[in-house]
Short mmCIF file of C-alpha atoms in Angstrom, two decimals:
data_model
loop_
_atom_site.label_atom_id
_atom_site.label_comp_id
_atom_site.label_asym_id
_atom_site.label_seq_id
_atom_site.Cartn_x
_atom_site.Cartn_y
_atom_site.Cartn_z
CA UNK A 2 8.45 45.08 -9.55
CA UNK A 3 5.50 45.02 -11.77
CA UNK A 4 7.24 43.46 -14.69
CA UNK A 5 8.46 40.88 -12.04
CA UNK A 6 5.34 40.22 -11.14
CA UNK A 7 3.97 39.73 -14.77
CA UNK A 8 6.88 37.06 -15.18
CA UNK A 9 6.14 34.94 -12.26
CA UNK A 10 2.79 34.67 -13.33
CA UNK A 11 3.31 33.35 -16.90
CA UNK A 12 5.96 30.67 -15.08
CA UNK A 13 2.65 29.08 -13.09
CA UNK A 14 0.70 29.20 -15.67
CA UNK A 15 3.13 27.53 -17.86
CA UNK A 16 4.13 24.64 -14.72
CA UNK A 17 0.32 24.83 -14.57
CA UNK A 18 -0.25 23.71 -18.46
CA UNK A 19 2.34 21.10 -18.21
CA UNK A 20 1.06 19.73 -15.45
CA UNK A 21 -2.30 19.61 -16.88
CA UNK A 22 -1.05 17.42 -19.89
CA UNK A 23 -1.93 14.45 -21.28
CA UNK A 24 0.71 12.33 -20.25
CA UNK A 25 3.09 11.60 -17.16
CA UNK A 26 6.35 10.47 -17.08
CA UNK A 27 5.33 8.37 -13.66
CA UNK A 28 4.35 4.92 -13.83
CA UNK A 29 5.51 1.97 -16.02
CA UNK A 30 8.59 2.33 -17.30
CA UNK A 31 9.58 2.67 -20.99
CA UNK A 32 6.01 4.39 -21.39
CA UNK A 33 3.61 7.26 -20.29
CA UNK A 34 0.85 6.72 -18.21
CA UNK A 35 -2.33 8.12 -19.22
CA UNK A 36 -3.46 11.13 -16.84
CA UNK A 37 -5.76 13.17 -18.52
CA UNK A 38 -7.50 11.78 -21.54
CA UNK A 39 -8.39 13.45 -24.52
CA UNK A 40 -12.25 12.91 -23.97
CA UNK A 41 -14.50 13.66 -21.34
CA UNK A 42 -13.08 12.52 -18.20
CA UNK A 43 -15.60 10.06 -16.57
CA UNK A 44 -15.30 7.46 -13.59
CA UNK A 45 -11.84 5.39 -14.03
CA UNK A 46 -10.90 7.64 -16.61
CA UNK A 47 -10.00 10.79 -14.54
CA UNK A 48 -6.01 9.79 -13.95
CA UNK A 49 -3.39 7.74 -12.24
CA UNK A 50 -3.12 7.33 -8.68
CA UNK A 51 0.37 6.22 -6.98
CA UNK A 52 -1.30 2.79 -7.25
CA UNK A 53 -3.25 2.48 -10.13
CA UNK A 54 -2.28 3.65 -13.40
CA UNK A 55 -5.61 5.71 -15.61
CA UNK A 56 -7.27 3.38 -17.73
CA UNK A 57 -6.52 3.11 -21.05
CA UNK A 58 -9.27 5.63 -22.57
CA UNK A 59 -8.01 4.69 -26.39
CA UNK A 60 -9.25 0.99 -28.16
CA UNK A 61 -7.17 -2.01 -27.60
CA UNK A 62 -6.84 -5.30 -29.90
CA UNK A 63 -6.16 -8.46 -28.06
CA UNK A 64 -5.33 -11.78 -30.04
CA UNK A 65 -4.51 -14.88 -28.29
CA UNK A 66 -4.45 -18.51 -27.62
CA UNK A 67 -6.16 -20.63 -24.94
CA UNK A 68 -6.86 -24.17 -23.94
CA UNK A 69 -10.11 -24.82 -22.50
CA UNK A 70 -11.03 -28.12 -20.42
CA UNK A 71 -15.09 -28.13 -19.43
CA UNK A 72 -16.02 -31.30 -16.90
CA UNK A 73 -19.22 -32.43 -16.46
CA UNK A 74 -19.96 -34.84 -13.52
CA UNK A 75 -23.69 -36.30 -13.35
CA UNK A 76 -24.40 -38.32 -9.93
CA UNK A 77 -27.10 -40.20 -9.88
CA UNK A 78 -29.37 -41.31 -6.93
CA UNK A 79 -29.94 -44.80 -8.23
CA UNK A 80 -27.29 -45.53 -11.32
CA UNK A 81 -23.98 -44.90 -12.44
CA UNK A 82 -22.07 -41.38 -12.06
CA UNK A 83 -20.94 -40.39 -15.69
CA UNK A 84 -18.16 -38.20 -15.68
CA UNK A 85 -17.47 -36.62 -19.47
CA UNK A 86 -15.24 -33.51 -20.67
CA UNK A 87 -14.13 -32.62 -24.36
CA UNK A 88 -10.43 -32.96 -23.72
CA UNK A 89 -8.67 -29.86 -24.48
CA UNK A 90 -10.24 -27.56 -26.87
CA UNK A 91 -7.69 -25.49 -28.68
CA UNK A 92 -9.26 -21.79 -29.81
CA UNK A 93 -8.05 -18.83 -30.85
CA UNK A 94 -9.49 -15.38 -28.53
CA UNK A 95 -9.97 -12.21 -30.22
CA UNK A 96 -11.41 -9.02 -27.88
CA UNK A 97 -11.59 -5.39 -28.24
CA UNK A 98 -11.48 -3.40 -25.44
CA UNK A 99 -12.67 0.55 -25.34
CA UNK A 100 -13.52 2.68 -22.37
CA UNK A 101 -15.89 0.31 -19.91
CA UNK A 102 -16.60 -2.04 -22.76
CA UNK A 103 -14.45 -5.59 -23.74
CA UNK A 104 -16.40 -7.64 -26.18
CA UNK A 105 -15.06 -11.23 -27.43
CA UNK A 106 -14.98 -14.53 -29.28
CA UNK A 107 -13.43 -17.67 -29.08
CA UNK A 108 -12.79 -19.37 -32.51
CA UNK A 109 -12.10 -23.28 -32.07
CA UNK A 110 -9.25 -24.90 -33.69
CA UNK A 111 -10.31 -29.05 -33.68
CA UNK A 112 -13.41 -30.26 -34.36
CA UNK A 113 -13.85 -31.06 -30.94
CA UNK A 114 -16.89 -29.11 -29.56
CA UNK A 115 -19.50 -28.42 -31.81
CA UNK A 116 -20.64 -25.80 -29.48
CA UNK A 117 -19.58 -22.16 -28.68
CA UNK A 118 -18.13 -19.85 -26.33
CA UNK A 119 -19.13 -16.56 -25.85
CA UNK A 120 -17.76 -13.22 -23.58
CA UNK A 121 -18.73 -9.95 -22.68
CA UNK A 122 -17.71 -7.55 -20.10
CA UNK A 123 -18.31 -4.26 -18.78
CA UNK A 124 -15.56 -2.44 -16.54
CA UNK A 125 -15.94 0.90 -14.49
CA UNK A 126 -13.26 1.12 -11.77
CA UNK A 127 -13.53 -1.34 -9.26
CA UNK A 128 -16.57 -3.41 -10.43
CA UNK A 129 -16.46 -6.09 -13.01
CA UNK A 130 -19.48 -7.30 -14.85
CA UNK A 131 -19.05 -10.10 -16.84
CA UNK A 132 -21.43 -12.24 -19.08
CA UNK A 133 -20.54 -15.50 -20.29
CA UNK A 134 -22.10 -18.26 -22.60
CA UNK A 135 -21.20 -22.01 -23.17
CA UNK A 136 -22.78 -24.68 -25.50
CA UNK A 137 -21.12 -27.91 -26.05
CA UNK A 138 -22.37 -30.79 -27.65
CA UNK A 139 -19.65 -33.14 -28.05
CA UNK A 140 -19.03 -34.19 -24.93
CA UNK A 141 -17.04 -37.91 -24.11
CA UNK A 142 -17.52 -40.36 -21.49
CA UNK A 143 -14.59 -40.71 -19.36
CA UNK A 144 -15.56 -43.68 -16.93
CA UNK A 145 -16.82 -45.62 -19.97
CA UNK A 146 -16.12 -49.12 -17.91
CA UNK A 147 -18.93 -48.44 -15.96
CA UNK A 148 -22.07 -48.52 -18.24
CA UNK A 149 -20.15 -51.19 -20.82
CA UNK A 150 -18.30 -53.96 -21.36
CA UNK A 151 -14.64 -52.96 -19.57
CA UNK A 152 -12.84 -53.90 -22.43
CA UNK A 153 -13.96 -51.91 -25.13
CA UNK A 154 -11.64 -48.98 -25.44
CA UNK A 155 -12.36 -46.97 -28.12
CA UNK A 156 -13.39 -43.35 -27.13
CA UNK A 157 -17.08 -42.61 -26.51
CA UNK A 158 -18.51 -39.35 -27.56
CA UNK A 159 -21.85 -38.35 -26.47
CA UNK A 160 -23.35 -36.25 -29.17
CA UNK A 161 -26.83 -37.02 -28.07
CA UNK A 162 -26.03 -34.93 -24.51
CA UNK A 163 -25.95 -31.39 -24.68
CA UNK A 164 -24.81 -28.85 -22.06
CA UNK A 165 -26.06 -24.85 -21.84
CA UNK A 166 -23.99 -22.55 -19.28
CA UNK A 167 -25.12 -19.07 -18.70
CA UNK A 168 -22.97 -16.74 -16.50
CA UNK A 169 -23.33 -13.32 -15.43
CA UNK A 170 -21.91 -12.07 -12.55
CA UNK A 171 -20.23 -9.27 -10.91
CA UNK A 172 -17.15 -8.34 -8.86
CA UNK A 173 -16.47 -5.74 -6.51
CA UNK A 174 -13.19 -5.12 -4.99
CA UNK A 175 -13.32 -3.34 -1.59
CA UNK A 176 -10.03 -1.42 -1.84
CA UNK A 177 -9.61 1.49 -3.96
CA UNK A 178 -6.18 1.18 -4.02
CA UNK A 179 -6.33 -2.61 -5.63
CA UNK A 180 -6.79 -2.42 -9.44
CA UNK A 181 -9.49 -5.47 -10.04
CA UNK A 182 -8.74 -5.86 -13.30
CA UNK A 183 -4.71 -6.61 -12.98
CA UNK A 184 -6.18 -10.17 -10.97
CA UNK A 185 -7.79 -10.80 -14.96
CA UNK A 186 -5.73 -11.33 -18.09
CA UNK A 187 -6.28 -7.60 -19.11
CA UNK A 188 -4.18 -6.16 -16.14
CA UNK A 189 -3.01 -3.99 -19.20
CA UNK A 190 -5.81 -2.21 -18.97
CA UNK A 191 -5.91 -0.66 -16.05
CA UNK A 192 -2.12 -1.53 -14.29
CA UNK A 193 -1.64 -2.08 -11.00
CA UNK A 194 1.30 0.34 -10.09
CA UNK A 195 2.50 -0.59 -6.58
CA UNK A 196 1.64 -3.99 -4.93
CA UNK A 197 -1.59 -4.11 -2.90
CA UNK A 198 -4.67 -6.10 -1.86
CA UNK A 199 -8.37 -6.14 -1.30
CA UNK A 200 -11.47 -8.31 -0.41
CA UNK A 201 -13.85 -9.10 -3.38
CA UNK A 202 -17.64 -9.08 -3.16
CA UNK A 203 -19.34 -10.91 -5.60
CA UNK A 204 -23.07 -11.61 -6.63
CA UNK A 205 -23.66 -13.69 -10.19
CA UNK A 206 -27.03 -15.85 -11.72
CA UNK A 207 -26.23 -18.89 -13.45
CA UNK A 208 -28.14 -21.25 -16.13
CA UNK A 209 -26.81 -24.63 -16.52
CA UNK A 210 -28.60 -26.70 -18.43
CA UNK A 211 -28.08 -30.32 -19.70
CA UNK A 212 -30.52 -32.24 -21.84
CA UNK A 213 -30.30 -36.22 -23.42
CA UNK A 214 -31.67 -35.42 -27.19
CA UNK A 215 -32.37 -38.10 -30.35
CA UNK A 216 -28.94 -38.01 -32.48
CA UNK A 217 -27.17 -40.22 -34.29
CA UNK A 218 -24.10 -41.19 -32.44
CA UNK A 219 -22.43 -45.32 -31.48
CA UNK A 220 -24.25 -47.77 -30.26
CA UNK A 221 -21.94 -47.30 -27.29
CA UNK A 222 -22.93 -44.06 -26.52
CA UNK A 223 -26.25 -44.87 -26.83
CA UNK A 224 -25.80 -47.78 -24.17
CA UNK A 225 -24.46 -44.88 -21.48
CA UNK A 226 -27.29 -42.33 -22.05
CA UNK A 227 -29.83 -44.80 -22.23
CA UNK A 228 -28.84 -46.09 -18.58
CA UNK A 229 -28.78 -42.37 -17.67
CA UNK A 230 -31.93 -41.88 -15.79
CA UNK A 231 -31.38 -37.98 -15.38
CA UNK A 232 -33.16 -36.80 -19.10
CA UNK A 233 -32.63 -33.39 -18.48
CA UNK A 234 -32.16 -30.89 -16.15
CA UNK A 235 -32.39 -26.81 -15.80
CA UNK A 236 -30.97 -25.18 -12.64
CA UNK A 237 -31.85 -21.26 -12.21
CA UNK A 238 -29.28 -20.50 -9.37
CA UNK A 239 -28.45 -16.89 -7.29
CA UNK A 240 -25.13 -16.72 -6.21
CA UNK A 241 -23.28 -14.92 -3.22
CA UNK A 242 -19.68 -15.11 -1.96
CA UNK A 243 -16.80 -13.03 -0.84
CA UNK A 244 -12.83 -13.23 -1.35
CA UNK A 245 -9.60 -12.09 -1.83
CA UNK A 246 -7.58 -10.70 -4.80
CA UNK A 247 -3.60 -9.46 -4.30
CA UNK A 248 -2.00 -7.71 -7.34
CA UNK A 249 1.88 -8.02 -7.30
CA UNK A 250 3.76 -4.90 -9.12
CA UNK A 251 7.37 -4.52 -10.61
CA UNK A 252 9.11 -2.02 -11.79
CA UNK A 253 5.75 0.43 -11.49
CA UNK A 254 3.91 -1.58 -13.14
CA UNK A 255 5.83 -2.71 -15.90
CA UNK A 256 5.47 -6.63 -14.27
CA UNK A 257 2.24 -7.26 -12.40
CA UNK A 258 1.14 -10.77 -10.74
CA UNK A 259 -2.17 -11.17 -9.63
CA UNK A 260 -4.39 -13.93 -7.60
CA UNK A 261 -7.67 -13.32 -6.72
CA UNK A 262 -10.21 -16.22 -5.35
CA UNK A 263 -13.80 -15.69 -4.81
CA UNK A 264 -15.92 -18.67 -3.62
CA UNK A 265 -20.23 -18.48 -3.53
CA UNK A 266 -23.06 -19.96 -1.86
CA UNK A 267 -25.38 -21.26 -4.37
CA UNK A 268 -29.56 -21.42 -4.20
CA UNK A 269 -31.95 -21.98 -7.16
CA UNK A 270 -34.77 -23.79 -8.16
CA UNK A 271 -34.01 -26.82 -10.97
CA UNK A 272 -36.49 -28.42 -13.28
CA UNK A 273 -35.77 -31.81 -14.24
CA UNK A 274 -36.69 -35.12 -14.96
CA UNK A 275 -35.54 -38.54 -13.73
CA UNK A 276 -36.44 -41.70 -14.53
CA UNK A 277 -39.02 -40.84 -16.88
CA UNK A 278 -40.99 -38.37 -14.00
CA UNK A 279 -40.94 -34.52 -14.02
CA UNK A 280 -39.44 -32.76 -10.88
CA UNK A 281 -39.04 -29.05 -9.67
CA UNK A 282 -36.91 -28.62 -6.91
CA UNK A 283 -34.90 -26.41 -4.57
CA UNK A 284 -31.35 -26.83 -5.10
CA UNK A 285 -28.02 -25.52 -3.00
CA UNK A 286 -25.18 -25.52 -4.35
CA UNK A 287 -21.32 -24.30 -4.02
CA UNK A 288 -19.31 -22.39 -6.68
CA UNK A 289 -15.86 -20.84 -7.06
CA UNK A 290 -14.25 -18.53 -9.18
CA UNK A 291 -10.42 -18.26 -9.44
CA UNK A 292 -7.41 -16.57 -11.28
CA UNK A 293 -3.72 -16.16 -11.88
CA UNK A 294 -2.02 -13.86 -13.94
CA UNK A 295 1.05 -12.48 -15.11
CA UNK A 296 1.78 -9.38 -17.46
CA UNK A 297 4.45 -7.65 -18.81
CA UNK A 298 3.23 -3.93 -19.97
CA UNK A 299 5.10 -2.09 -22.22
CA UNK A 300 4.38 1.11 -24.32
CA UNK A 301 2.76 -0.33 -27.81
CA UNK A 302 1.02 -3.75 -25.93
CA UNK A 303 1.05 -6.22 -23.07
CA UNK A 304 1.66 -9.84 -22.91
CA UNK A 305 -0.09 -11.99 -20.75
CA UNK A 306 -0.13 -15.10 -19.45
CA UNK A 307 -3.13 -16.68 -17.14
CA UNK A 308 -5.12 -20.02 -15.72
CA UNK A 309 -8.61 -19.43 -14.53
CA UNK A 310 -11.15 -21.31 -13.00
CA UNK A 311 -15.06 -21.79 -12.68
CA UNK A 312 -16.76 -24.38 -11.21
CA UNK A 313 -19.57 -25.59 -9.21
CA UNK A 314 -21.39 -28.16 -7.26
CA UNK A 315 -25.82 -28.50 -6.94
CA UNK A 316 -27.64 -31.27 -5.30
CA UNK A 317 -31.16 -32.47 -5.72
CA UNK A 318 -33.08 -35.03 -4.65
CA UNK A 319 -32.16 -37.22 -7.09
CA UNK A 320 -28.95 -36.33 -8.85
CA UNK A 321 -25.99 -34.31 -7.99
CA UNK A 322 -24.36 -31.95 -10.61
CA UNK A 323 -21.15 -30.63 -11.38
CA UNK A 324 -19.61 -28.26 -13.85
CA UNK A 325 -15.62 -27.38 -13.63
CA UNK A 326 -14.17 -25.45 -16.46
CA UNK A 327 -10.22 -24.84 -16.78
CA UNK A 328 -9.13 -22.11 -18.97
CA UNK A 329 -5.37 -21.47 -20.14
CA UNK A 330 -4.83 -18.15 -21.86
CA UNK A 331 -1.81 -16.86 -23.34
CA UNK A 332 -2.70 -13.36 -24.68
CA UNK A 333 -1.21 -9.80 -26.54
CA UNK A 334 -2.75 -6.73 -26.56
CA UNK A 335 -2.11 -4.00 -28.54
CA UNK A 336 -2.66 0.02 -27.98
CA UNK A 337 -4.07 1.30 -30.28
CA UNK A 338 -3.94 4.50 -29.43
CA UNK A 339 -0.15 4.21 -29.56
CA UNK A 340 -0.40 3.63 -33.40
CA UNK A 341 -3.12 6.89 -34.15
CA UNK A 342 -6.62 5.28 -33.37
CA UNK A 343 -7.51 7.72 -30.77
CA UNK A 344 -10.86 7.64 -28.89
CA UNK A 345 -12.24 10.82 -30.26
CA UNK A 346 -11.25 9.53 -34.05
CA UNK A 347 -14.10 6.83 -33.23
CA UNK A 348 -17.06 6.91 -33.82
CA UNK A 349 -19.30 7.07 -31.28
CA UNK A 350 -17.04 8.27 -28.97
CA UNK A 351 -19.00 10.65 -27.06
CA UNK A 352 -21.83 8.29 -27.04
CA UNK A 353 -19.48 5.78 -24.72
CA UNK A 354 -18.25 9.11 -22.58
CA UNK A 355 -22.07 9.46 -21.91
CA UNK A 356 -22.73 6.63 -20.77
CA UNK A 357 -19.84 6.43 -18.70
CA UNK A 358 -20.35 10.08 -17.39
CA UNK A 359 -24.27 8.29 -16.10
CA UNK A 360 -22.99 4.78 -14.99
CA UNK A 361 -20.14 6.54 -12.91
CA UNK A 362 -22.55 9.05 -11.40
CA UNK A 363 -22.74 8.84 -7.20
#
């Protein structure tokens, strides 16, 4: 009997060890899903749930390609409305993501915007903090027929008008079953497993900023900004709104579609100056914030495939402003950790664990 007992013992405590392994056989398909990590478990990091696979503790290489289409609408209380983009700008997205941190850039392809785009995120669970930064200064007049002669036809850019965007915002989804960041082009990340929603709580300050400056540019383009009373304008604006996001899952995970929308309620203060007369003024304002996204997840990588959208609307006492930007992204990822680069062969490894260990902390 004792020697019976002795040998049911060592069979839990080997069921015990294998269930205490890194990996699980559940999840996506054609791949294990992360349970426990090989570094210090922290927040999103401590395992799958029958909904949301673990996040991916191990670095991650994404490469892709996007098209990005920024509109710029400038009504005017007394004068023409101009209404300018940059047609598509072609770029080339490169981000590494590790643990609760995804840092970018966007490399352009045409010398169409002389500006740049920058991106940085942090991620823990179901929150989603987010920093981005625009500067373009090549913008074109579309409605060209209304400042000059109708028959000139030539393209019109504005190099003399120069726009600053500064975004940083965060996202909250209410359910803990609903994986936030499968409704973003990094569903990879941290995969949705079975199909579910959740509302979305979201609070973000924004900087836009446009401003007429001395440069050398046509004489056409100088005949549009020169009937442009509105010489520049900052906005400082707090923003508020709620929404929905609904994560579609295949095949555990394998295929996930998500759609998330999230509009605010905008309020700020703006310093401008029209018609040659300095202003500061309360502003109100509307934005929006939306997403689709598809991914296919697979052991060594992820494709996606994803449209988002950003815009907004302020109005002031003299001049009404809007900013829309349209982003196409067609992305891979790749797992590192799937080729050797393990977290805790990086340096700095237990700094990130740290920090996660305090950010996570209730």
């Amino acid at each position: 009997m004792r020697v019976l007992i002795i040998l049911l013992t060592a069979i839990m405590a080997l069921n015990a060890n294998a269930n205490n392994s890194d990996y699980s056989s559940e999840g996506i398909e054609g791949y294990e899903v992360l349970v426990n990590p090989d570094t210090t478990q922290a927040g999103p990091f401590s395992g799958s749930t029958p909904y949301i696979a673990a996040q991916q503790p191990h670095p991650m290489f994404e490469v892709g390609f996007r098209y990005r289409l920024p509109y710029v609408d400038i009504y005017q209380d007394r004068g023409p409305t101009l209404h300018c983009d940059t047609e598509m700008q072609p770029l080339i997205s490169t981000f590494l993501y590790w643990k609760w941190l995804k840092l970018g850039w966007n490399f352009a392809l045409k010398d169409i915007n002389k500006g740049f785009n920058f991106s940085y995120t942090i991620n823990m669970g179901q929150m989603n903090l987010k920093l981005d930064i625009a500067h373009i200064r090549n913008l074109r007049a579309i409605n060209t027929e209304d400042f000059i002669d109708p028959s000139f036809k030539e393209e019109t850019r504005l190099r003399g008008l120069t726009i600053t965007d500064y975004d940083f915002g965060m996202e909250w989804a209410c359910n803990k079953r609903y994986a936030l960041l499968s409704g973003y082009d990094y569903s990879y990340h941290r995969t949705q497993l079975k199909s579910q929603g959740s509302a979305i709580i979201g609070a973000r300050y924004t900087f836009n900023g446009m401003k007429k400056r001395v440069f050398e540019q046509s004489e056409q383009a100088n005949a549009i900004l020169n009937q442009l009373q509105l010489g520049r304008a900052y906005m400082n604006m707090l923003n508020v709104g709620g929404g929905y996001g609904y994560n579609v899952a295949r095949a555990g995970g394998r295929w996930v579609l998500g759609v998330l929308c999230v509009p605010y309620l905008a309020g700020g203060v703006t310093d401008y100056r029209y018609n040659e007369t300095n202003h500061q003024r309360f502003v109100w304002g509307i934005k929006a914030h939306g997403r689709m996204n598809i991914a296919y997840n697979y052991r060594y990588g992820a494709f996606s495939l994803a449209a988002e959208y950003n815009g907004g609307y302020m109005d002031s006492n003299h001049y009404g402003y809007r900013r829309d930007v349209v982003n196409l992204h067609l992305n891979h990822a790749f797992r590192l950790g799937e080729i050797g680069l393990k977290s805790g062969k990086v340096p700095g490894h237990k700094i990130m664990d740290n920090i996660q260990e305090w950010l996570s902390k209730d």
